[in-house]
Tab-separated table of C-alpha atoms and ligand atoms in Angstrom:
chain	number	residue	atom	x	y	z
A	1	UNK	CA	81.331	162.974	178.950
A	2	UNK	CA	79.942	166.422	180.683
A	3	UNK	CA	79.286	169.084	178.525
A	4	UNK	CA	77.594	172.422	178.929
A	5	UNK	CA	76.933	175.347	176.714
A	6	UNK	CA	76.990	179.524	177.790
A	7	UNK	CA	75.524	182.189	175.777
A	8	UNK	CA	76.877	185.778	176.198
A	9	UNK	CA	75.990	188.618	174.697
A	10	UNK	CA	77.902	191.607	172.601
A	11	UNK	CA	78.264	195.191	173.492
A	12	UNK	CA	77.668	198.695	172.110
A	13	UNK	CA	79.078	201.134	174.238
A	14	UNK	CA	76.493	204.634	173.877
A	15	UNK	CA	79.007	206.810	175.927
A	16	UNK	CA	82.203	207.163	177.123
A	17	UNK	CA	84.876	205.369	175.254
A	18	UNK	CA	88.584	206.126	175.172
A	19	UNK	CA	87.982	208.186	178.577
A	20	UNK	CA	87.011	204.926	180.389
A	21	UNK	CA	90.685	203.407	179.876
A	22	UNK	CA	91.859	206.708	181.911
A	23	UNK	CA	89.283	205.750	184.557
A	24	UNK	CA	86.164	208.011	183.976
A	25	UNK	CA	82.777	206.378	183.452
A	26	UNK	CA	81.267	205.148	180.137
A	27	UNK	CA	77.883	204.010	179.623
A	28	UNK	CA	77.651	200.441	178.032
A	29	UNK	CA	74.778	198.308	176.662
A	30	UNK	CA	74.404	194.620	175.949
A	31	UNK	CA	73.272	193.853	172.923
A	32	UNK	CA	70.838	191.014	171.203
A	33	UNK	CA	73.115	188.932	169.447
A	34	UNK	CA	74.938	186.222	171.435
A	35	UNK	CA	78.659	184.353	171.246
A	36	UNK	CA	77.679	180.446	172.399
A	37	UNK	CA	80.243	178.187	173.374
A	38	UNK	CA	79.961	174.542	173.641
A	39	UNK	CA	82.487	172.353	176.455
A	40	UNK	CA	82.593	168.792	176.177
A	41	UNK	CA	85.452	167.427	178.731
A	42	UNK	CA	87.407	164.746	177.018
A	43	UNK	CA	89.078	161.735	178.284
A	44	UNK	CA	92.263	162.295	176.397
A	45	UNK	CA	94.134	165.306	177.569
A	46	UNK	CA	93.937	167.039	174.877
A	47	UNK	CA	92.938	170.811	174.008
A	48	UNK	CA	90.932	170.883	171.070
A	49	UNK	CA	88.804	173.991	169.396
A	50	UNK	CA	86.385	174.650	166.918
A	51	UNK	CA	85.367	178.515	165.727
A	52	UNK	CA	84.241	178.932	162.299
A	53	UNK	CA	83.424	182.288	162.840
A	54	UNK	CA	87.223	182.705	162.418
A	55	UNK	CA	88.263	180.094	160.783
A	56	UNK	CA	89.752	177.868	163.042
A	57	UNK	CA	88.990	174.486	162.269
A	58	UNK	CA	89.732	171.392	165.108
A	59	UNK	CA	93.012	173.454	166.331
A	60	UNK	CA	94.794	170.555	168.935
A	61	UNK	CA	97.451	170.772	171.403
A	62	UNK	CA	98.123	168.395	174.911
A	63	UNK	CA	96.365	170.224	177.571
A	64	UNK	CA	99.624	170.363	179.622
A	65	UNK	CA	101.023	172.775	176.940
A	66	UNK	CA	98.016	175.308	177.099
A	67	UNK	CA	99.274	178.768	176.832
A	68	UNK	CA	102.428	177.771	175.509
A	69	UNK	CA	104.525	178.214	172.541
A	70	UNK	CA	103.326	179.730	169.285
A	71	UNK	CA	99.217	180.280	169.642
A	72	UNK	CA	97.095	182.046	166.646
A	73	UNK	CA	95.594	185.401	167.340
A	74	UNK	CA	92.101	183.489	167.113
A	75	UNK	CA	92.766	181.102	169.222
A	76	UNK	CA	94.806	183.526	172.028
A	77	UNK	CA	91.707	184.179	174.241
A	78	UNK	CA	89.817	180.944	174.501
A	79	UNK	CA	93.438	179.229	175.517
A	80	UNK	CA	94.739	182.237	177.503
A	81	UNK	CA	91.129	182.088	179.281
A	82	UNK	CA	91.415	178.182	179.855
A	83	UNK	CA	94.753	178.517	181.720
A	84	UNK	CA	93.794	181.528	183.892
A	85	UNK	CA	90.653	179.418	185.255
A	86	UNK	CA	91.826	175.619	185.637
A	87	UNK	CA	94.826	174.628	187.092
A	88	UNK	CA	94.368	170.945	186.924
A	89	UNK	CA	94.814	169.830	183.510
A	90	UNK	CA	93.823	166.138	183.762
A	91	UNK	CA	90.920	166.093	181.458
A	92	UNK	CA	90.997	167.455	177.926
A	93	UNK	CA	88.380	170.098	176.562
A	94	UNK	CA	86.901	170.013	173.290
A	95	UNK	CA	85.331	173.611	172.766
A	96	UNK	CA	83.544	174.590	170.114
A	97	UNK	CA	82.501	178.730	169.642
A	98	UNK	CA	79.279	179.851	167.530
A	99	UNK	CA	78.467	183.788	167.008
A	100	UNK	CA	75.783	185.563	165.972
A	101	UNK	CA	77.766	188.414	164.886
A	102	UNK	CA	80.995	189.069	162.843
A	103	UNK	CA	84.014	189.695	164.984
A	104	UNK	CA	84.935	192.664	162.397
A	105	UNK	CA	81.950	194.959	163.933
A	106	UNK	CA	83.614	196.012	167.486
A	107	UNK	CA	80.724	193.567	169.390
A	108	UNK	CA	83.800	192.351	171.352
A	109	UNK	CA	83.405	188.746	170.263
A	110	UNK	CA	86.715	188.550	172.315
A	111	UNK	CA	85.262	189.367	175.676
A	112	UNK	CA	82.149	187.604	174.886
A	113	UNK	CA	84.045	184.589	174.257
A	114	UNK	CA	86.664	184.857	176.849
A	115	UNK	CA	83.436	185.142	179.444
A	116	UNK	CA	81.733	182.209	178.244
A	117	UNK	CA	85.030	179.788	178.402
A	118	UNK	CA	85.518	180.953	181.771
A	119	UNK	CA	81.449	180.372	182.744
A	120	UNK	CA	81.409	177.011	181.071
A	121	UNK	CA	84.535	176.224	183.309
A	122	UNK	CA	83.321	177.155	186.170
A	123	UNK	CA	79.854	175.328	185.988
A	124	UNK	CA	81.584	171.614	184.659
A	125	UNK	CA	84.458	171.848	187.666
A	126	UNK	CA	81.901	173.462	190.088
A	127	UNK	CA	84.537	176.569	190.769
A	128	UNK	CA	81.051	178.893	191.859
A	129	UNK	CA	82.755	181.990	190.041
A	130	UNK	CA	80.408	184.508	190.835
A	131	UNK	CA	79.532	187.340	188.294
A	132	UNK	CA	82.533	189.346	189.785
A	133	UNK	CA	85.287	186.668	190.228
A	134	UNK	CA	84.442	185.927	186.199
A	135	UNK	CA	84.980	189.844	185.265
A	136	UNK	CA	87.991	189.613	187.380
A	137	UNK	CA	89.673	186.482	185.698
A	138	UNK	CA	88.354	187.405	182.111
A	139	UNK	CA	89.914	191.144	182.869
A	140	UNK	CA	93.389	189.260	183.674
A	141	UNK	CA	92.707	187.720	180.723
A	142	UNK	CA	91.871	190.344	178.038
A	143	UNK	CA	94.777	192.713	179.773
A	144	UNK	CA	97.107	190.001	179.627
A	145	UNK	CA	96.869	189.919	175.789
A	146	UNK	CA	95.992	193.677	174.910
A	147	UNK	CA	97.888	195.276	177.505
A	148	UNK	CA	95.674	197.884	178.250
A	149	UNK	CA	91.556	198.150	178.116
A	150	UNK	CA	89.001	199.172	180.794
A	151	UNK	CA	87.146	196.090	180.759
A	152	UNK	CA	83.392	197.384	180.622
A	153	UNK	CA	82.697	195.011	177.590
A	154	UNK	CA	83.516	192.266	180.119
A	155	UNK	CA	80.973	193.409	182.012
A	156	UNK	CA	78.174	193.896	179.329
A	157	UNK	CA	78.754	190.314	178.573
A	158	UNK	CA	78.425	189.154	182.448
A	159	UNK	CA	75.918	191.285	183.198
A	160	UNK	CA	74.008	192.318	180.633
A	161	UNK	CA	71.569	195.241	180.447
A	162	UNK	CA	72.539	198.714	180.225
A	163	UNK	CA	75.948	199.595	182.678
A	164	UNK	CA	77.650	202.626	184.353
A	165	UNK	CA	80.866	201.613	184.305
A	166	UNK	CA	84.521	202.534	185.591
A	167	UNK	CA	87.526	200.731	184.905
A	168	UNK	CA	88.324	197.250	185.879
A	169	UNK	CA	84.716	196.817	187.653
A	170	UNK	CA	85.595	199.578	190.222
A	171	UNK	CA	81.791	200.675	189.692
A	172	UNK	CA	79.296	198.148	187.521
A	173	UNK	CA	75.828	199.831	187.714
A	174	UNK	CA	72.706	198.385	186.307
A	175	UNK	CA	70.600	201.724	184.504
A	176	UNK	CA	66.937	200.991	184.075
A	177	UNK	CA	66.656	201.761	180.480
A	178	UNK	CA	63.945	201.098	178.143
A	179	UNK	CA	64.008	200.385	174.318
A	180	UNK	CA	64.882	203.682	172.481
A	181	UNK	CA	64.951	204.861	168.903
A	182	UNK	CA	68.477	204.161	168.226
A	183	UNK	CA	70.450	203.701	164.839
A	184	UNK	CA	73.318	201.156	164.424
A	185	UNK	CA	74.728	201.647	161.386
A	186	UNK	CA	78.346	199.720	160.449
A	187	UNK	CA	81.005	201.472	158.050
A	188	UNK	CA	82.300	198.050	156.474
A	189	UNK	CA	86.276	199.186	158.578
A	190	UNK	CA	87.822	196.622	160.934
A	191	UNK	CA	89.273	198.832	163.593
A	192	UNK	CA	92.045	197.556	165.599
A	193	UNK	CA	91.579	198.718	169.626
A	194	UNK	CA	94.834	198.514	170.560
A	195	UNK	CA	96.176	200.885	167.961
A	196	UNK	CA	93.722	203.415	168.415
A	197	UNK	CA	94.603	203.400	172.330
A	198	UNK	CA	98.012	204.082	171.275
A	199	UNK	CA	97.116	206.563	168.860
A	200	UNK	CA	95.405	208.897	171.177
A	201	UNK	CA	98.617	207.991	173.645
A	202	UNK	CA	100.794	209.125	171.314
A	203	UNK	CA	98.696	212.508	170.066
A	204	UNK	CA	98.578	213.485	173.502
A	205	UNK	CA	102.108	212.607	175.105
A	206	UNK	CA	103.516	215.846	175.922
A	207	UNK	CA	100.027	217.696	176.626
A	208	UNK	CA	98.340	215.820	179.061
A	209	UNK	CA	96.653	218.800	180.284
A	210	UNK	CA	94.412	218.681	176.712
A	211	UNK	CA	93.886	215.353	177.027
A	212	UNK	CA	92.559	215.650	180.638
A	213	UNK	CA	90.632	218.096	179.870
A	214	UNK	CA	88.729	216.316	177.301
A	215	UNK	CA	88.683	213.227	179.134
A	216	UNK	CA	87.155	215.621	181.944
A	217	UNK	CA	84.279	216.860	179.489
A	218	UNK	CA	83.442	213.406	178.435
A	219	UNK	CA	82.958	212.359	181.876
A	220	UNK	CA	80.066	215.480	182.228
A	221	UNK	CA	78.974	214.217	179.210
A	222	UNK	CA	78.696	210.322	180.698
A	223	UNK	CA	76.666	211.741	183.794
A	224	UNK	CA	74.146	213.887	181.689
A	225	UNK	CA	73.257	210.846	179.590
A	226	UNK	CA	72.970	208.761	182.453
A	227	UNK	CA	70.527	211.163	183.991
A	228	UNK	CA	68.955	211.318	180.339
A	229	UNK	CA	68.385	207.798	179.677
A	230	UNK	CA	66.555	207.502	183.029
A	231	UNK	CA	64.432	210.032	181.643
A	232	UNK	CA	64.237	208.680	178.534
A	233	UNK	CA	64.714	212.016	177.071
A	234	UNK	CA	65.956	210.944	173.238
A	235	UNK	CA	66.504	215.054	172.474
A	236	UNK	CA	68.682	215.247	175.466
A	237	UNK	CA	70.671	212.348	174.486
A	238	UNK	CA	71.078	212.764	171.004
A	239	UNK	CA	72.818	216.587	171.778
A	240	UNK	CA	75.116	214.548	174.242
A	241	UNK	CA	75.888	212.496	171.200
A	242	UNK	CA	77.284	215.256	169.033
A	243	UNK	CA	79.228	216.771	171.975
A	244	UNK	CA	80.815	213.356	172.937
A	245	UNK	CA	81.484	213.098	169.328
A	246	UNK	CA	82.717	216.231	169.086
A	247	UNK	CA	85.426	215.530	171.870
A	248	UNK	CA	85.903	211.997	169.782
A	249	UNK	CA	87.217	214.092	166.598
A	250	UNK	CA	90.051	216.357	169.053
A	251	UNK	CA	90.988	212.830	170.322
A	252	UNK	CA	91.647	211.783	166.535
A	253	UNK	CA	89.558	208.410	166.433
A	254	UNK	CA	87.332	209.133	163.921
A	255	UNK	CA	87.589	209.159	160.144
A	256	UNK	CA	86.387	210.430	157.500
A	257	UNK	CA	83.857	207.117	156.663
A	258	UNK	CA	82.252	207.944	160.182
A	259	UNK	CA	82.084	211.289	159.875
A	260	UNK	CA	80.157	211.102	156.123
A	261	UNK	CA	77.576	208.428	158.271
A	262	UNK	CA	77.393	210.674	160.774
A	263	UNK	CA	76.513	214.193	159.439
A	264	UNK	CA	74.260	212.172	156.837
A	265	UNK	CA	72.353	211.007	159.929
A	266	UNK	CA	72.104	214.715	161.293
A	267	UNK	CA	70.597	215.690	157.959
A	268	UNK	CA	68.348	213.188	157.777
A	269	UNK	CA	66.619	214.383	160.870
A	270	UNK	CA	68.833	212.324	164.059
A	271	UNK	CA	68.658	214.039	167.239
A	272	UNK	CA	72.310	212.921	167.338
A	273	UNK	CA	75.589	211.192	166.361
A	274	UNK	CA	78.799	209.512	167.042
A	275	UNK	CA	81.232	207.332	166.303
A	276	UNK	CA	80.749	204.057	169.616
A	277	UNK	CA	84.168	201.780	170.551
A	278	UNK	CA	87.410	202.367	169.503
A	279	UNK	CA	86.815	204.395	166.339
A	280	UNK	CA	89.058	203.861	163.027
A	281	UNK	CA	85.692	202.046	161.711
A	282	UNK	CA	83.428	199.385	163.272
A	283	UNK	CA	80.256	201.394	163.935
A	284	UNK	CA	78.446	204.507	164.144
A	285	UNK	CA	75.166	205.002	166.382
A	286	UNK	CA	72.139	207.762	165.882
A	287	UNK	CA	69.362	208.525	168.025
A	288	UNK	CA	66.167	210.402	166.393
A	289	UNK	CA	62.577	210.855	166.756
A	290	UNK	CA	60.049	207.195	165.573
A	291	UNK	CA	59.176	209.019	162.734
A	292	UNK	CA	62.884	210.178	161.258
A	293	UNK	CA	64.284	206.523	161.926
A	294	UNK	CA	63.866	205.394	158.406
A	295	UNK	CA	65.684	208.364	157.029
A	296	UNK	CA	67.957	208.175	158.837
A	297	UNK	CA	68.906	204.314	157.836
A	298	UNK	CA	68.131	205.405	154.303
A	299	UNK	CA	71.063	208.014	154.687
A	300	UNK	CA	73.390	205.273	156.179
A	301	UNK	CA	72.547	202.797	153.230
A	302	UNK	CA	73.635	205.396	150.558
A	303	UNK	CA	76.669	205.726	151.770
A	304	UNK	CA	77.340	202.328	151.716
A	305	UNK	CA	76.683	202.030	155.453
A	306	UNK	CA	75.411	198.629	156.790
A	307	UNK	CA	72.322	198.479	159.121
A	308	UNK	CA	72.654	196.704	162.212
A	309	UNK	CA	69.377	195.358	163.976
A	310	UNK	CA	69.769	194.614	167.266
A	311	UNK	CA	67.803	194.646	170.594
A	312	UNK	CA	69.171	196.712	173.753
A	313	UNK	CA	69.701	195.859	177.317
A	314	UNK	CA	69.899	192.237	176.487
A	315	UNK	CA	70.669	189.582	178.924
A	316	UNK	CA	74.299	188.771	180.455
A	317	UNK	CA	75.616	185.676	180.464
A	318	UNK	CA	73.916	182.494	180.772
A	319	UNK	CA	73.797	178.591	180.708
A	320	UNK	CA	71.595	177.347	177.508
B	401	LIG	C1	86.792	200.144	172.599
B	401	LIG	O1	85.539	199.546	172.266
B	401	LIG	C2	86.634	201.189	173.653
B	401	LIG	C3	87.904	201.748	174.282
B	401	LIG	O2	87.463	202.666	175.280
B	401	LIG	C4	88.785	200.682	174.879
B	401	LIG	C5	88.334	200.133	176.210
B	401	LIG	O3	87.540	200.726	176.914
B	401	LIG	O4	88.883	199.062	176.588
B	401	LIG	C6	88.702	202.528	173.256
């Protein structure tokens, strides 16, 4: 039987986040490592998937009861993702998910899974999505599970490169941006997205004018590194770092972990730091000079930091 197989890649988002959800711009870059999923249609009816990356292991159902009753968090996305693209269910799908990174560092395996489901779809019964209708049904997707989420690692998946982006694809713009001396470094915390949306929510419920006007900084911040990165000016961006961070800590998404990775990169010679996704763990990013790079992961690794290699402005979704 057909069966086709889309790469997509993860995201690292350099500027922006939290703000983006209350519709300002964040700046958003794809990254090397892939999710690949495999979709063989079966002649049986039947939904079956495979991801060892979480531990789901030939997970069945009757493709007439996709989306319903009891489904594990794991499995939530590919199956919610199935039923917003096909309607006919008269063939079964066995799907099988591969990633080459670990769901626990705030990549956004769940976008970049949720995209390539909907791709594969879309190629074996010839739907034609184009790069927009798939943001638009993997969006439905993601928001009908989390509730609430911009959407721009949706679009790093689909479209790769480096992005300007405003919530729900009302602006997806490619930057032309070249490789630059940046630091990943991971702080070994799953964060949970949803609860840190909420927790900023919450902080700020009866002062919305703080929270606006942070929201309002970050979004000067956004259009200075924009401007910066076209430059290529690492100084520039590395000082827009610390001030996005800054406005990060008065949100109350960082902790303490981040910080210690953080300041350890500024004393080891970074132009700049900050916490990139949700916060509440996953990763930390630096910027410095060529020749301070090394420090700068040696300062990471004593604290018990993990380095994360990775290539920039990597390619959007594909068919392998
Ligand atoms: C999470 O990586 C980034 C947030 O801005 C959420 C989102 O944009 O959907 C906190």
């Amino acid at each position: 039987m057909k069966k086709i197989t889309v790469s997509a890649p993860g995201k690292l988002v350099l500027f922006g986040e939290h703000a983006v959800v209350y519709g300002k711009p964040c700046i958003v870059t794809a990254v090397g490592q892939r999710m690949h999923v495999s979709i063989e249609l079966l002649e049986n009816k039947e939904f079956q998937l495979t991801a060892p990356d979480v531990k789901i292991n030939n997970y069945k159902k009757p493709m007439l009861e996709i989306g319903l009753g009891d489904i594990p968090k794991e499995v939530l996305f590919v199956e919610t993702a199935v039923k917003n693209t096909i309607k006919s269910k008269k063939a079964g799908l066995k799907i099988t998910t591969k990633s080459e990174f670990s769901s626990q560092l705030g990549f956004g395996s769940s976008s970049a899974v949720t995209v390539c489901v909907i791709k594969a779809l879309s190629e074996l019964f010839n739907l034609q999505l184009s790069k927009k209708q798939i943001f638009d049904v993997a969006y439905k997707t993601v928001l009908g599970i989390q509730k609430k989420g911009s959407g721009f690692d949706i679009a790093a998946a689909i479209f790769g490169g480096t992005l300007y982006f405003v919530k729900a694809g009302k602006k997806i713009e490619s930057l032309s941006v070249g490789q630059m001396p940046l630091i990943i470094g991971y702080s070994g915390i799953k964060a949970d997205t949803v609860i840190l949306m909420n927790k900023v929510k919450e902080k700020f419920k009866n002062n919305k004018y703080s929270l606006n006007k942070i929201f309002n900084e970050i979004e000067i911040i956004v259009d200075n590194a924009k401007q910066a990165l076209s430059t290529k000016d690492f100084l520039i961006l590395g000082k827009l770092m610390n001030k996005n961070q800054m406005l990060l800590e008065k949100l109350g998404v960082s902790i303490p972990k981040l910080d210690t990775m953080i300041v350890a990169s500024l004393q080891a010679g970074a132009y700049g730091a900050k916490l990139s996704g949700a916060g509440g763990g996953d990763c930390m990013i630096a910027i410095s000079s060529i020749k301070n790079k090394k420090a700068v992961e040696n300062a990471i690794l004593a604290l018990d930091g993990e380095i994360i290699n990775t290539q920039i402005n990597a390619e959007g979704i594909r068919v392998e």
